[in-house]
Amino acid sequence: MARKIIIDTDPGQDDALAILLAFASPELDVLGITAVAGNVPLALTEVNARKISELAGRSDMRVFAGADRPLMRPLITAEHVHGKTGLDGPDLPEPSMPLQDQHAVDFIIETLRSEPAGTVTLCVLGPLTNIAHVLLRAPELAPRIKEIVLMGGGFFEGGNITPTAEFNIYVDPQAAQIVLQSGVPIVILPLDVTHQALTTAKRIDRFRALGTRCGDASVALLEFFERFDEEKYGSDGGPLHDPNVIAYLLKPELYTGRHCNVEVDAANELTFGMTVVDWWGITDRPKNAFYIRNVDSDGFFELLTTRIATLP
């Protein structure tokens, strides 16, 4: 039976590749896509989620708009990375499929109540605001969540929006801390992993060779997205973050990590938004997350390319 997931996202070129990978994987049953403000404002992320759904031939997918701002602070966006639309690169048409009337948080709550307990996984590709709202409004639903698998944080690699903070966590650290303290099983795919998954020229050429609509769009998305990190890091290609969430569900054997305590600093100026990972078990704080440290990057890109090859 296919694993039931909800994708919570702020597309974002890398979010787009993650969504395409999920659509291309029969092992996953995508119950809906919930948009949140993050890489760009909510008015764009919900449109982008529908653009990607239509690109993949999934105009039947339900897309819901959620939180338009973090819990306790002004929204910080990343147009300098993703462009003014959040999906700069390919020329994707405006979507014709409708945005659902229901609020994303209401949809998640309703789904967790209606599906059998322990069967729905939340795949979080952006700030954790929507998920925090769910846990604040309906804390009794936490035990019904099978797992939260998220891209966020960084410890060994430091940060990508400040010296110590990764973007998704930095945008809404209070939401991240609520999720980490929820008792739900959590898997974290941090910068420590995604910085190993580089969109090299050779890897992008694999997408180019597909000769499909989704393959061509993937090339345009990746080539726009990587330009910022190539200049920043001086590397051949940039880190591909969010598809690791979906790849982990499909092939967890590509990843290694350990259970440990993870907390978020939401108080101090220099380390605001930092994920503090007790990797070595130095404290007696409870182990609240499975923190991924390494990925087989060749295996990851092989999975991503071969699956997207099955899309139109």
PDB file of C-alpha atoms in Angstrom:
ATOM      1  CA  MET A   1       0.000   0.000   0.000  1.00  0.00           C
ATOM      2  CA  ALA A   2       1.282   3.456  -0.911  1.00  0.00           C
ATOM      3  CA  ARG A   3       2.448   5.651   1.945  1.00  0.00           C
ATOM      4  CA  LYS A   4       0.088   8.577   2.537  1.00  0.00           C
ATOM      5  CA  ILE A   5       1.799  11.960   2.610  1.00  0.00           C
ATOM      6  CA  ILE A   6       0.958  15.641   2.744  1.00  0.00           C
ATOM      7  CA  ILE A   7       3.578  17.923   1.187  1.00  0.00           C
ATOM      8  CA  ASP A   8       3.912  21.237   3.027  1.00  0.00           C
ATOM      9  CA  THR A   9       5.952  23.561   0.865  1.00  0.00           C
ATOM     10  CA  ASP A  10       7.073  27.047  -0.183  1.00  0.00           C
ATOM     11  CA  PRO A  11       8.136  26.517  -3.827  1.00  0.00           C
ATOM     12  CA  GLY A  12      11.117  27.273  -4.589  1.00  0.00           C
ATOM     13  CA  GLN A  13      12.963  25.474  -7.400  1.00  0.00           C
ATOM     14  CA  ASP A  14      14.188  22.699  -5.112  1.00  0.00           C
ATOM     15  CA  ASP A  15      10.665  22.272  -3.721  1.00  0.00           C
ATOM     16  CA  ALA A  16       9.493  21.847  -7.306  1.00  0.00           C
ATOM     17  CA  LEU A  17      11.898  18.943  -7.884  1.00  0.00           C
ATOM     18  CA  ALA A  18      10.712  17.370  -4.621  1.00  0.00           C
ATOM     19  CA  ILE A  19       7.081  17.605  -5.710  1.00  0.00           C
ATOM     20  CA  LEU A  20       7.904  16.103  -9.113  1.00  0.00           C
ATOM     21  CA  LEU A  21       9.735  13.231  -7.417  1.00  0.00           C
ATOM     22  CA  ALA A  22       6.720  12.535  -5.212  1.00  0.00           C
ATOM     23  CA  PHE A  23       4.344  12.548  -8.190  1.00  0.00           C
ATOM     24  CA  ALA A  24       6.655  10.157 -10.046  1.00  0.00           C
ATOM     25  CA  SER A  25       6.729   7.631  -7.198  1.00  0.00           C
ATOM     26  CA  PRO A  26       3.865   5.125  -6.960  1.00  0.00           C
ATOM     27  CA  GLU A  27       5.040   4.208  -3.447  1.00  0.00           C
ATOM     28  CA  LEU A  28       3.617   7.553  -2.282  1.00  0.00           C
ATOM     29  CA  ASP A  29      -0.006   8.698  -2.142  1.00  0.00           C
ATOM     30  CA  VAL A  30       0.020  12.500  -2.097  1.00  0.00           C
ATOM     31  CA  LEU A  31      -3.181  13.465  -0.272  1.00  0.00           C
ATOM     32  CA  GLY A  32      -2.676  17.173  -0.867  1.00  0.00           C
ATOM     33  CA  ILE A  33      -0.162  20.002  -1.075  1.00  0.00           C
ATOM     34  CA  THR A  34      -0.221  22.781   1.508  1.00  0.00           C
ATOM     35  CA  ALA A  35       1.540  26.053   0.787  1.00  0.00           C
ATOM     36  CA  VAL A  36       3.257  28.293   3.329  1.00  0.00           C
ATOM     37  CA  ALA A  37       5.058  31.600   3.102  1.00  0.00           C
ATOM     38  CA  GLY A  38       8.811  31.182   2.977  1.00  0.00           C
ATOM     39  CA  ASN A  39      11.034  31.379  -0.089  1.00  0.00           C
ATOM     40  CA  VAL A  40       8.514  33.887  -1.449  1.00  0.00           C
ATOM     41  CA  PRO A  41       5.199  35.181  -0.050  1.00  0.00           C
ATOM     42  CA  LEU A  42       2.179  32.889   0.186  1.00  0.00           C
ATOM     43  CA  ALA A  43       0.472  34.489  -2.831  1.00  0.00           C
ATOM     44  CA  LEU A  44       3.305  33.086  -4.946  1.00  0.00           C
ATOM     45  CA  THR A  45       3.972  29.770  -3.191  1.00  0.00           C
ATOM     46  CA  GLU A  46       0.387  28.574  -3.638  1.00  0.00           C
ATOM     47  CA  VAL A  47       0.504  29.518  -7.323  1.00  0.00           C
ATOM     48  CA  ASN A  48       3.856  27.779  -7.731  1.00  0.00           C
ATOM     49  CA  ALA A  49       2.538  24.577  -6.157  1.00  0.00           C
ATOM     50  CA  ARG A  50      -0.259  24.550  -8.733  1.00  0.00           C
ATOM     51  CA  LYS A  51       2.153  25.311 -11.586  1.00  0.00           C
ATOM     52  CA  ILE A  52       4.278  22.291 -10.672  1.00  0.00           C
ATOM     53  CA  SER A  53       1.230  20.069 -10.297  1.00  0.00           C
ATOM     54  CA  GLU A  54       0.078  21.002 -13.798  1.00  0.00           C
ATOM     55  CA  LEU A  55       3.602  20.571 -15.183  1.00  0.00           C
ATOM     56  CA  ALA A  56       3.500  16.969 -13.942  1.00  0.00           C
ATOM     57  CA  GLY A  57       0.039  16.393 -15.378  1.00  0.00           C
ATOM     58  CA  ARG A  58      -1.524  16.355 -11.912  1.00  0.00           C
ATOM     59  CA  SER A  59      -4.182  19.046 -12.216  1.00  0.00           C
ATOM     60  CA  ASP A  60      -6.310  16.795 -10.006  1.00  0.00           C
ATOM     61  CA  MET A  61      -4.040  17.494  -7.020  1.00  0.00           C
ATOM     62  CA  ARG A  62      -5.596  19.590  -4.268  1.00  0.00           C
ATOM     63  CA  VAL A  63      -3.516  22.617  -3.244  1.00  0.00           C
ATOM     64  CA  PHE A  64      -4.298  24.605  -0.095  1.00  0.00           C
ATOM     65  CA  ALA A  65      -2.978  27.975   1.050  1.00  0.00           C
ATOM     66  CA  GLY A  66      -1.804  28.192   4.651  1.00  0.00           C
ATOM     67  CA  ALA A  67       0.065  30.636   6.883  1.00  0.00           C
ATOM     68  CA  ASP A  68       1.159  33.878   5.253  1.00  0.00           C
ATOM     69  CA  ARG A  69       3.569  34.826   8.050  1.00  0.00           C
ATOM     70  CA  PRO A  70       5.597  33.193  10.837  1.00  0.00           C
ATOM     71  CA  LEU A  71       4.107  32.732  14.283  1.00  0.00           C
ATOM     72  CA  MET A  72       5.860  35.613  16.029  1.00  0.00           C
ATOM     73  CA  ARG A  73       8.011  37.636  13.615  1.00  0.00           C
ATOM     74  CA  PRO A  74       7.910  39.331  10.222  1.00  0.00           C
ATOM     75  CA  LEU A  75       8.290  37.176   7.129  1.00  0.00           C
ATOM     76  CA  ILE A  76      11.767  36.887   5.615  1.00  0.00           C
ATOM     77  CA  THR A  77      11.905  35.677   2.010  1.00  0.00           C
ATOM     78  CA  ALA A  78      14.637  34.541  -0.378  1.00  0.00           C
ATOM     79  CA  GLU A  79      14.030  36.130  -3.777  1.00  0.00           C
ATOM     80  CA  HIS A  80      17.793  36.671  -4.020  1.00  0.00           C
ATOM     81  CA  VAL A  81      18.073  32.890  -4.384  1.00  0.00           C
ATOM     82  CA  HIS A  82      14.825  31.862  -6.076  1.00  0.00           C
ATOM     83  CA  GLY A  83      14.001  34.950  -8.148  1.00  0.00           C
ATOM     84  CA  LYS A  84      11.003  37.228  -7.897  1.00  0.00           C
ATOM     85  CA  THR A  85       8.473  34.450  -8.605  1.00  0.00           C
ATOM     86  CA  GLY A  86      10.191  31.755  -6.549  1.00  0.00           C
ATOM     87  CA  LEU A  87      10.249  29.564  -9.665  1.00  0.00           C
ATOM     88  CA  ASP A  88      12.400  31.675 -11.946  1.00  0.00           C
ATOM     89  CA  GLY A  89      14.067  29.672 -14.697  1.00  0.00           C
ATOM     90  CA  PRO A  90      11.418  27.852 -16.760  1.00  0.00           C
ATOM     91  CA  ASP A  91       8.545  29.667 -18.439  1.00  0.00           C
ATOM     92  CA  LEU A  92       5.623  27.942 -16.753  1.00  0.00           C
ATOM     93  CA  PRO A  93       2.076  29.086 -17.569  1.00  0.00           C
ATOM     94  CA  GLU A  94      -0.263  30.438 -14.955  1.00  0.00           C
ATOM     95  CA  PRO A  95      -2.203  27.514 -13.484  1.00  0.00           C
ATOM     96  CA  SER A  96      -5.773  26.808 -14.488  1.00  0.00           C
ATOM     97  CA  MET A  97      -6.464  24.364 -11.666  1.00  0.00           C
ATOM     98  CA  PRO A  98      -8.212  26.009  -8.707  1.00  0.00           C
ATOM     99  CA  LEU A  99      -6.808  26.778  -5.288  1.00  0.00           C
ATOM    100  CA  GLN A 100      -8.888  24.971  -2.677  1.00  0.00           C
ATOM    101  CA  ASP A 101     -11.107  27.145  -0.477  1.00  0.00           C
ATOM    102  CA  GLN A 102     -10.152  25.338   2.721  1.00  0.00           C
ATOM    103  CA  HIS A 103      -7.227  26.677   4.755  1.00  0.00           C
ATOM    104  CA  ALA A 104      -4.164  24.429   4.726  1.00  0.00           C
ATOM    105  CA  VAL A 105      -4.144  24.030   8.499  1.00  0.00           C
ATOM    106  CA  ASP A 106      -7.806  22.970   8.486  1.00  0.00           C
ATOM    107  CA  PHE A 107      -7.072  20.477   5.705  1.00  0.00           C
ATOM    108  CA  ILE A 108      -4.197  18.910   7.645  1.00  0.00           C
ATOM    109  CA  ILE A 109      -6.283  18.685  10.824  1.00  0.00           C
ATOM    110  CA  GLU A 110      -9.244  17.193   8.967  1.00  0.00           C
ATOM    111  CA  THR A 111      -7.016  14.673   7.196  1.00  0.00           C
ATOM    112  CA  LEU A 112      -5.293  13.560  10.392  1.00  0.00           C
ATOM    113  CA  ARG A 113      -8.691  13.023  11.998  1.00  0.00           C
ATOM    114  CA  SER A 114     -10.221  11.139   9.072  1.00  0.00           C
ATOM    115  CA  GLU A 115      -7.318   8.882   8.081  1.00  0.00           C
ATOM    116  CA  PRO A 116      -6.387   5.948  10.314  1.00  0.00           C
ATOM    117  CA  ALA A 117      -4.007   6.922  13.121  1.00  0.00           C
ATOM    118  CA  GLY A 118      -0.351   6.532  12.248  1.00  0.00           C
ATOM    119  CA  THR A 119      -0.812   6.477   8.476  1.00  0.00           C
ATOM    120  CA  VAL A 120      -0.122  10.070   7.376  1.00  0.00           C
ATOM    121  CA  THR A 121       3.403  11.443   7.004  1.00  0.00           C
ATOM    122  CA  LEU A 122       3.963  15.210   6.841  1.00  0.00           C
ATOM    123  CA  CYS A 123       6.720  16.108   4.379  1.00  0.00           C
ATOM    124  CA  VAL A 124       7.831  19.637   5.209  1.00  0.00           C
ATOM    125  CA  LEU A 125       9.932  21.493   2.636  1.00  0.00           C
ATOM    126  CA  GLY A 126       9.699  25.025   4.049  1.00  0.00           C
ATOM    127  CA  PRO A 127       9.221  26.859   7.330  1.00  0.00           C
ATOM    128  CA  LEU A 128       7.262  24.833   9.883  1.00  0.00           C
ATOM    129  CA  THR A 129       4.540  27.431  10.457  1.00  0.00           C
ATOM    130  CA  ASN A 130       1.587  25.406   9.147  1.00  0.00           C
ATOM    131  CA  ILE A 131       2.605  22.351  11.156  1.00  0.00           C
ATOM    132  CA  ALA A 132       3.024  24.398  14.335  1.00  0.00           C
ATOM    133  CA  HIS A 133      -0.475  25.826  13.869  1.00  0.00           C
ATOM    134  CA  VAL A 134      -1.837  22.276  13.585  1.00  0.00           C
ATOM    135  CA  LEU A 135      -0.097  21.224  16.802  1.00  0.00           C
ATOM    136  CA  LEU A 136      -1.189  24.357  18.657  1.00  0.00           C
ATOM    137  CA  ARG A 137      -4.824  24.068  17.594  1.00  0.00           C
ATOM    138  CA  ALA A 138      -5.174  20.301  17.876  1.00  0.00           C
ATOM    139  CA  PRO A 139      -2.379  18.905  20.064  1.00  0.00           C
ATOM    140  CA  GLU A 140      -4.347  15.690  20.514  1.00  0.00           C
ATOM    141  CA  LEU A 141      -3.561  14.861  16.880  1.00  0.00           C
ATOM    142  CA  ALA A 142       0.196  14.575  17.437  1.00  0.00           C
ATOM    143  CA  PRO A 143       0.007  10.807  18.183  1.00  0.00           C
ATOM    144  CA  ARG A 144      -1.929  10.285  14.932  1.00  0.00           C
ATOM    145  CA  ILE A 145       0.958  11.577  12.780  1.00  0.00           C
ATOM    146  CA  LYS A 146       3.069   8.727  11.447  1.00  0.00           C
ATOM    147  CA  GLU A 147       6.157  10.906  11.002  1.00  0.00           C
ATOM    148  CA  ILE A 148       7.312  14.410  10.166  1.00  0.00           C
ATOM    149  CA  VAL A 149      10.141  14.391   7.626  1.00  0.00           C
ATOM    150  CA  LEU A 150      11.572  17.843   7.083  1.00  0.00           C
ATOM    151  CA  MET A 151      14.324  19.704   5.318  1.00  0.00           C
ATOM    152  CA  GLY A 152      15.827  22.212   7.699  1.00  0.00           C
ATOM    153  CA  GLY A 153      18.642  23.105   9.989  1.00  0.00           C
ATOM    154  CA  GLY A 154      22.342  22.572   9.812  1.00  0.00           C
ATOM    155  CA  PHE A 155      24.999  21.844  12.390  1.00  0.00           C
ATOM    156  CA  PHE A 156      28.260  20.608  10.937  1.00  0.00           C
ATOM    157  CA  GLU A 157      27.837  22.856   7.873  1.00  0.00           C
ATOM    158  CA  GLY A 158      26.664  25.947   9.752  1.00  0.00           C
ATOM    159  CA  GLY A 159      23.949  28.093   8.189  1.00  0.00           C
ATOM    160  CA  ASN A 160      22.974  29.465   4.792  1.00  0.00           C
ATOM    161  CA  ILE A 161      21.026  32.579   5.799  1.00  0.00           C
ATOM    162  CA  THR A 162      23.213  33.534   8.791  1.00  0.00           C
ATOM    163  CA  PRO A 163      26.527  31.983   9.863  1.00  0.00           C
ATOM    164  CA  THR A 164      24.613  29.652  12.202  1.00  0.00           C
ATOM    165  CA  ALA A 165      21.063  29.332  10.827  1.00  0.00           C
ATOM    166  CA  GLU A 166      19.474  27.499   7.906  1.00  0.00           C
ATOM    167  CA  PHE A 167      16.722  29.405   6.081  1.00  0.00           C
ATOM    168  CA  ASN A 168      13.654  27.258   6.828  1.00  0.00           C
ATOM    169  CA  ILE A 169      14.340  27.241  10.568  1.00  0.00           C
ATOM    170  CA  TYR A 170      15.424  30.890  10.670  1.00  0.00           C
ATOM    171  CA  VAL A 171      12.172  32.090   9.091  1.00  0.00           C
ATOM    172  CA  ASP A 172      10.112  30.644  11.955  1.00  0.00           C
ATOM    173  CA  PRO A 173      12.253  29.248  14.782  1.00  0.00           C
ATOM    174  CA  GLN A 174       9.346  29.299  17.229  1.00  0.00           C
ATOM    175  CA  ALA A 175       7.375  27.007  14.924  1.00  0.00           C
ATOM    176  CA  ALA A 176      10.359  24.692  14.585  1.00  0.00           C
ATOM    177  CA  GLN A 177      10.703  24.410  18.346  1.00  0.00           C
ATOM    178  CA  ILE A 178       7.000  23.601  18.745  1.00  0.00           C
ATOM    179  CA  VAL A 179       7.375  20.780  16.238  1.00  0.00           C
ATOM    180  CA  LEU A 180      10.558  19.452  17.860  1.00  0.00           C
ATOM    181  CA  GLN A 181       8.853  19.359  21.254  1.00  0.00           C
ATOM    182  CA  SER A 182       5.673  17.685  19.964  1.00  0.00           C
ATOM    183  CA  GLY A 183       6.674  14.059  20.574  1.00  0.00           C
ATOM    184  CA  VAL A 184       5.954  13.177  16.926  1.00  0.00           C
ATOM    185  CA  PRO A 185       8.628  10.994  15.278  1.00  0.00           C
ATOM    186  CA  ILE A 186      10.807  13.438  13.324  1.00  0.00           C
ATOM    187  CA  VAL A 187      13.434  12.980  10.618  1.00  0.00           C
ATOM    188  CA  ILE A 188      15.618  15.987   9.766  1.00  0.00           C
ATOM    189  CA  LEU A 189      17.423  16.373   6.429  1.00  0.00           C
ATOM    190  CA  PRO A 190      19.779  19.295   7.178  1.00  0.00           C
ATOM    191  CA  LEU A 191      22.324  21.284   5.193  1.00  0.00           C
ATOM    192  CA  ASP A 192      24.874  18.728   6.376  1.00  0.00           C
ATOM    193  CA  VAL A 193      23.225  16.304   3.953  1.00  0.00           C
ATOM    194  CA  THR A 194      22.011  18.594   1.182  1.00  0.00           C
ATOM    195  CA  HIS A 195      25.444  20.184   0.757  1.00  0.00           C
ATOM    196  CA  GLN A 196      26.590  16.738  -0.384  1.00  0.00           C
ATOM    197  CA  ALA A 197      23.933  16.634  -3.140  1.00  0.00           C
ATOM    198  CA  LEU A 198      25.403  19.008  -5.728  1.00  0.00           C
ATOM    199  CA  THR A 199      23.740  19.745  -9.064  1.00  0.00           C
ATOM    200  CA  THR A 200      26.908  19.246 -11.108  1.00  0.00           C
ATOM    201  CA  ALA A 201      26.908  19.893 -14.850  1.00  0.00           C
ATOM    202  CA  LYS A 202      27.050  16.147 -15.485  1.00  0.00           C
ATOM    203  CA  ARG A 203      24.005  15.532 -13.312  1.00  0.00           C
ATOM    204  CA  ILE A 204      22.003  18.302 -14.971  1.00  0.00           C
ATOM    205  CA  ASP A 205      22.897  16.845 -18.367  1.00  0.00           C
ATOM    206  CA  ARG A 206      21.073  13.675 -17.307  1.00  0.00           C
ATOM    207  CA  PHE A 207      17.869  15.706 -17.005  1.00  0.00           C
ATOM    208  CA  ARG A 208      18.578  17.464 -20.298  1.00  0.00           C
ATOM    209  CA  ALA A 209      18.859  14.100 -22.041  1.00  0.00           C
ATOM    210  CA  LEU A 210      15.337  13.104 -20.971  1.00  0.00           C
ATOM    211  CA  GLY A 211      13.820  15.265 -23.705  1.00  0.00           C
ATOM    212  CA  THR A 212      10.533  15.620 -21.826  1.00  0.00           C
ATOM    213  CA  ARG A 213       8.541  18.582 -20.585  1.00  0.00           C
ATOM    214  CA  CYS A 214       9.398  17.851 -16.965  1.00  0.00           C
ATOM    215  CA  GLY A 215      13.009  17.100 -17.849  1.00  0.00           C
ATOM    216  CA  ASP A 216      13.431  20.425 -19.656  1.00  0.00           C
ATOM    217  CA  ALA A 217      11.727  22.296 -16.817  1.00  0.00           C
ATOM    218  CA  SER A 218      14.003  20.563 -14.296  1.00  0.00           C
ATOM    219  CA  VAL A 219      17.068  21.763 -16.221  1.00  0.00           C
ATOM    220  CA  ALA A 220      15.787  25.351 -16.228  1.00  0.00           C
ATOM    221  CA  LEU A 221      14.905  25.188 -12.533  1.00  0.00           C
ATOM    222  CA  LEU A 222      18.269  23.727 -11.537  1.00  0.00           C
ATOM    223  CA  GLU A 223      20.380  26.028 -13.681  1.00  0.00           C
ATOM    224  CA  PHE A 224      18.683  29.103 -12.226  1.00  0.00           C
ATOM    225  CA  PHE A 225      18.783  27.776  -8.672  1.00  0.00           C
ATOM    226  CA  GLU A 226      22.430  26.722  -8.672  1.00  0.00           C
ATOM    227  CA  ARG A 227      23.818  30.057  -9.870  1.00  0.00           C
ATOM    228  CA  PHE A 228      23.602  31.646  -6.398  1.00  0.00           C
ATOM    229  CA  ASP A 229      25.321  28.799  -4.563  1.00  0.00           C
ATOM    230  CA  GLU A 230      27.943  28.270  -7.266  1.00  0.00           C
ATOM    231  CA  GLU A 231      29.032  31.870  -6.783  1.00  0.00           C
ATOM    232  CA  LYS A 232      28.799  31.557  -2.996  1.00  0.00           C
ATOM    233  CA  TYR A 233      30.659  28.263  -2.599  1.00  0.00           C
ATOM    234  CA  GLY A 234      32.779  28.176  -5.761  1.00  0.00           C
ATOM    235  CA  SER A 235      31.484  24.681  -6.524  1.00  0.00           C
ATOM    236  CA  ASP A 236      30.360  22.811  -9.624  1.00  0.00           C
ATOM    237  CA  GLY A 237      26.655  23.020  -8.951  1.00  0.00           C
ATOM    238  CA  GLY A 238      24.739  23.982  -5.859  1.00  0.00           C
ATOM    239  CA  PRO A 239      23.143  21.975  -3.036  1.00  0.00           C
ATOM    240  CA  LEU A 240      19.773  20.456  -3.912  1.00  0.00           C
ATOM    241  CA  HIS A 241      17.856  20.563  -0.657  1.00  0.00           C
ATOM    242  CA  ASP A 242      14.187  19.602  -0.610  1.00  0.00           C
ATOM    243  CA  PRO A 243      14.054  16.486  -2.839  1.00  0.00           C
ATOM    244  CA  ASN A 244      16.037  14.710  -0.133  1.00  0.00           C
ATOM    245  CA  VAL A 245      12.861  14.605   1.975  1.00  0.00           C
ATOM    246  CA  ILE A 246      11.033  12.570  -0.657  1.00  0.00           C
ATOM    247  CA  ALA A 247      14.099  10.497  -1.535  1.00  0.00           C
ATOM    248  CA  TYR A 248      14.474   9.530   2.125  1.00  0.00           C
ATOM    249  CA  LEU A 249      10.935   8.102   2.128  1.00  0.00           C
ATOM    250  CA  LEU A 250      11.633   6.159  -1.054  1.00  0.00           C
ATOM    251  CA  LYS A 251      15.153   4.891  -0.306  1.00  0.00           C
ATOM    252  CA  PRO A 252      16.148   5.435   3.326  1.00  0.00           C
ATOM    253  CA  GLU A 253      19.166   3.206   2.719  1.00  0.00           C
ATOM    254  CA  LEU A 254      20.771   6.133   0.862  1.00  0.00           C
ATOM    255  CA  TYR A 255      21.019   8.006   4.170  1.00  0.00           C
ATOM    256  CA  THR A 256      22.769   7.577   7.501  1.00  0.00           C
ATOM    257  CA  GLY A 257      22.233   9.419  10.755  1.00  0.00           C
ATOM    258  CA  ARG A 258      21.414   8.944  14.419  1.00  0.00           C
ATOM    259  CA  HIS A 259      18.760   9.736  16.965  1.00  0.00           C
ATOM    260  CA  CYS A 260      19.718  12.734  19.066  1.00  0.00           C
ATOM    261  CA  ASN A 261      18.353  15.834  20.743  1.00  0.00           C
ATOM    262  CA  VAL A 262      17.758  18.824  18.496  1.00  0.00           C
ATOM    263  CA  GLU A 263      16.745  22.232  19.809  1.00  0.00           C
ATOM    264  CA  VAL A 264      16.357  25.638  18.161  1.00  0.00           C
ATOM    265  CA  ASP A 265      17.764  28.899  19.480  1.00  0.00           C
ATOM    266  CA  ALA A 266      15.077  31.588  19.272  1.00  0.00           C
ATOM    267  CA  ALA A 267      16.612  34.027  21.747  1.00  0.00           C
ATOM    268  CA  ASN A 268      20.213  34.970  20.995  1.00  0.00           C
ATOM    269  CA  GLU A 269      21.268  37.382  18.269  1.00  0.00           C
ATOM    270  CA  LEU A 270      24.351  35.598  16.937  1.00  0.00           C
ATOM    271  CA  THR A 271      22.806  32.122  16.945  1.00  0.00           C
ATOM    272  CA  PHE A 272      19.146  33.006  16.318  1.00  0.00           C
ATOM    273  CA  GLY A 273      17.505  30.186  14.370  1.00  0.00           C
ATOM    274  CA  MET A 274      20.394  27.781  14.917  1.00  0.00           C
ATOM    275  CA  THR A 275      19.651  24.082  15.261  1.00  0.00           C
ATOM    276  CA  VAL A 276      21.677  22.841  18.221  1.00  0.00           C
ATOM    277  CA  VAL A 277      22.305  19.132  17.710  1.00  0.00           C
ATOM    278  CA  ASP A 278      23.525  16.962  20.572  1.00  0.00           C
ATOM    279  CA  TRP A 279      25.224  14.604  18.117  1.00  0.00           C
ATOM    280  CA  TRP A 280      27.568  13.084  20.699  1.00  0.00           C
ATOM    281  CA  GLY A 281      24.975  12.673  23.468  1.00  0.00           C
ATOM    282  CA  ILE A 282      26.747  15.126  25.750  1.00  0.00           C
ATOM    283  CA  THR A 283      23.557  16.117  27.586  1.00  0.00           C
ATOM    284  CA  ASP A 284      20.693  14.118  29.018  1.00  0.00           C
ATOM    285  CA  ARG A 285      18.126  15.992  26.915  1.00  0.00           C
ATOM    286  CA  PRO A 286      15.690  13.547  25.288  1.00  0.00           C
ATOM    287  CA  LYS A 287      16.399  12.300  21.787  1.00  0.00           C
ATOM    288  CA  ASN A 288      13.633  13.904  19.753  1.00  0.00           C
ATOM    289  CA  ALA A 289      14.732  13.521  16.120  1.00  0.00           C
ATOM    290  CA  PHE A 290      16.563  11.265  13.695  1.00  0.00           C
ATOM    291  CA  TYR A 291      19.206  13.627  12.359  1.00  0.00           C
ATOM    292  CA  ILE A 292      20.619  12.651   8.976  1.00  0.00           C
ATOM    293  CA  ARG A 293      24.351  13.199   8.516  1.00  0.00           C
ATOM    294  CA  ASN A 294      25.264  11.674   5.134  1.00  0.00           C
ATOM    295  CA  VAL A 295      23.740  10.748   1.777  1.00  0.00           C
ATOM    296  CA  ASP A 296      24.846   8.626  -1.155  1.00  0.00           C
ATOM    297  CA  SER A 297      24.645  11.559  -3.554  1.00  0.00           C
ATOM    298  CA  ASP A 298      25.067   9.471  -6.704  1.00  0.00           C
ATOM    299  CA  GLY A 299      22.251   7.190  -5.591  1.00  0.00           C
ATOM    300  CA  PHE A 300      20.107  10.221  -4.779  1.00  0.00           C
ATOM    301  CA  PHE A 301      20.510  11.764  -8.231  1.00  0.00           C
ATOM    302  CA  GLU A 302      20.013   8.397  -9.925  1.00  0.00           C
ATOM    303  CA  LEU A 303      16.677   8.055  -8.111  1.00  0.00           C
ATOM    304  CA  LEU A 304      15.664  11.633  -8.898  1.00  0.00           C
ATOM    305  CA  THR A 305      16.532  11.411 -12.592  1.00  0.00           C
ATOM    306  CA  THR A 306      15.023   8.012 -13.287  1.00  0.00           C
ATOM    307  CA  ARG A 307      11.782   8.875 -11.522  1.00  0.00           C
ATOM    308  CA  ILE A 308      11.348  12.262 -13.254  1.00  0.00           C
ATOM    309  CA  ALA A 309      11.978  10.446 -16.535  1.00  0.00           C
ATOM    310  CA  THR A 310       8.584   8.774 -16.049  1.00  0.00           C
ATOM    311  CA  LEU A 311       6.733  12.102 -16.021  1.00  0.00           C
ATOM    312  CA  PRO A 312       5.432  13.830 -19.165  1.00  0.00           C
TER     313      PRO A 312
END
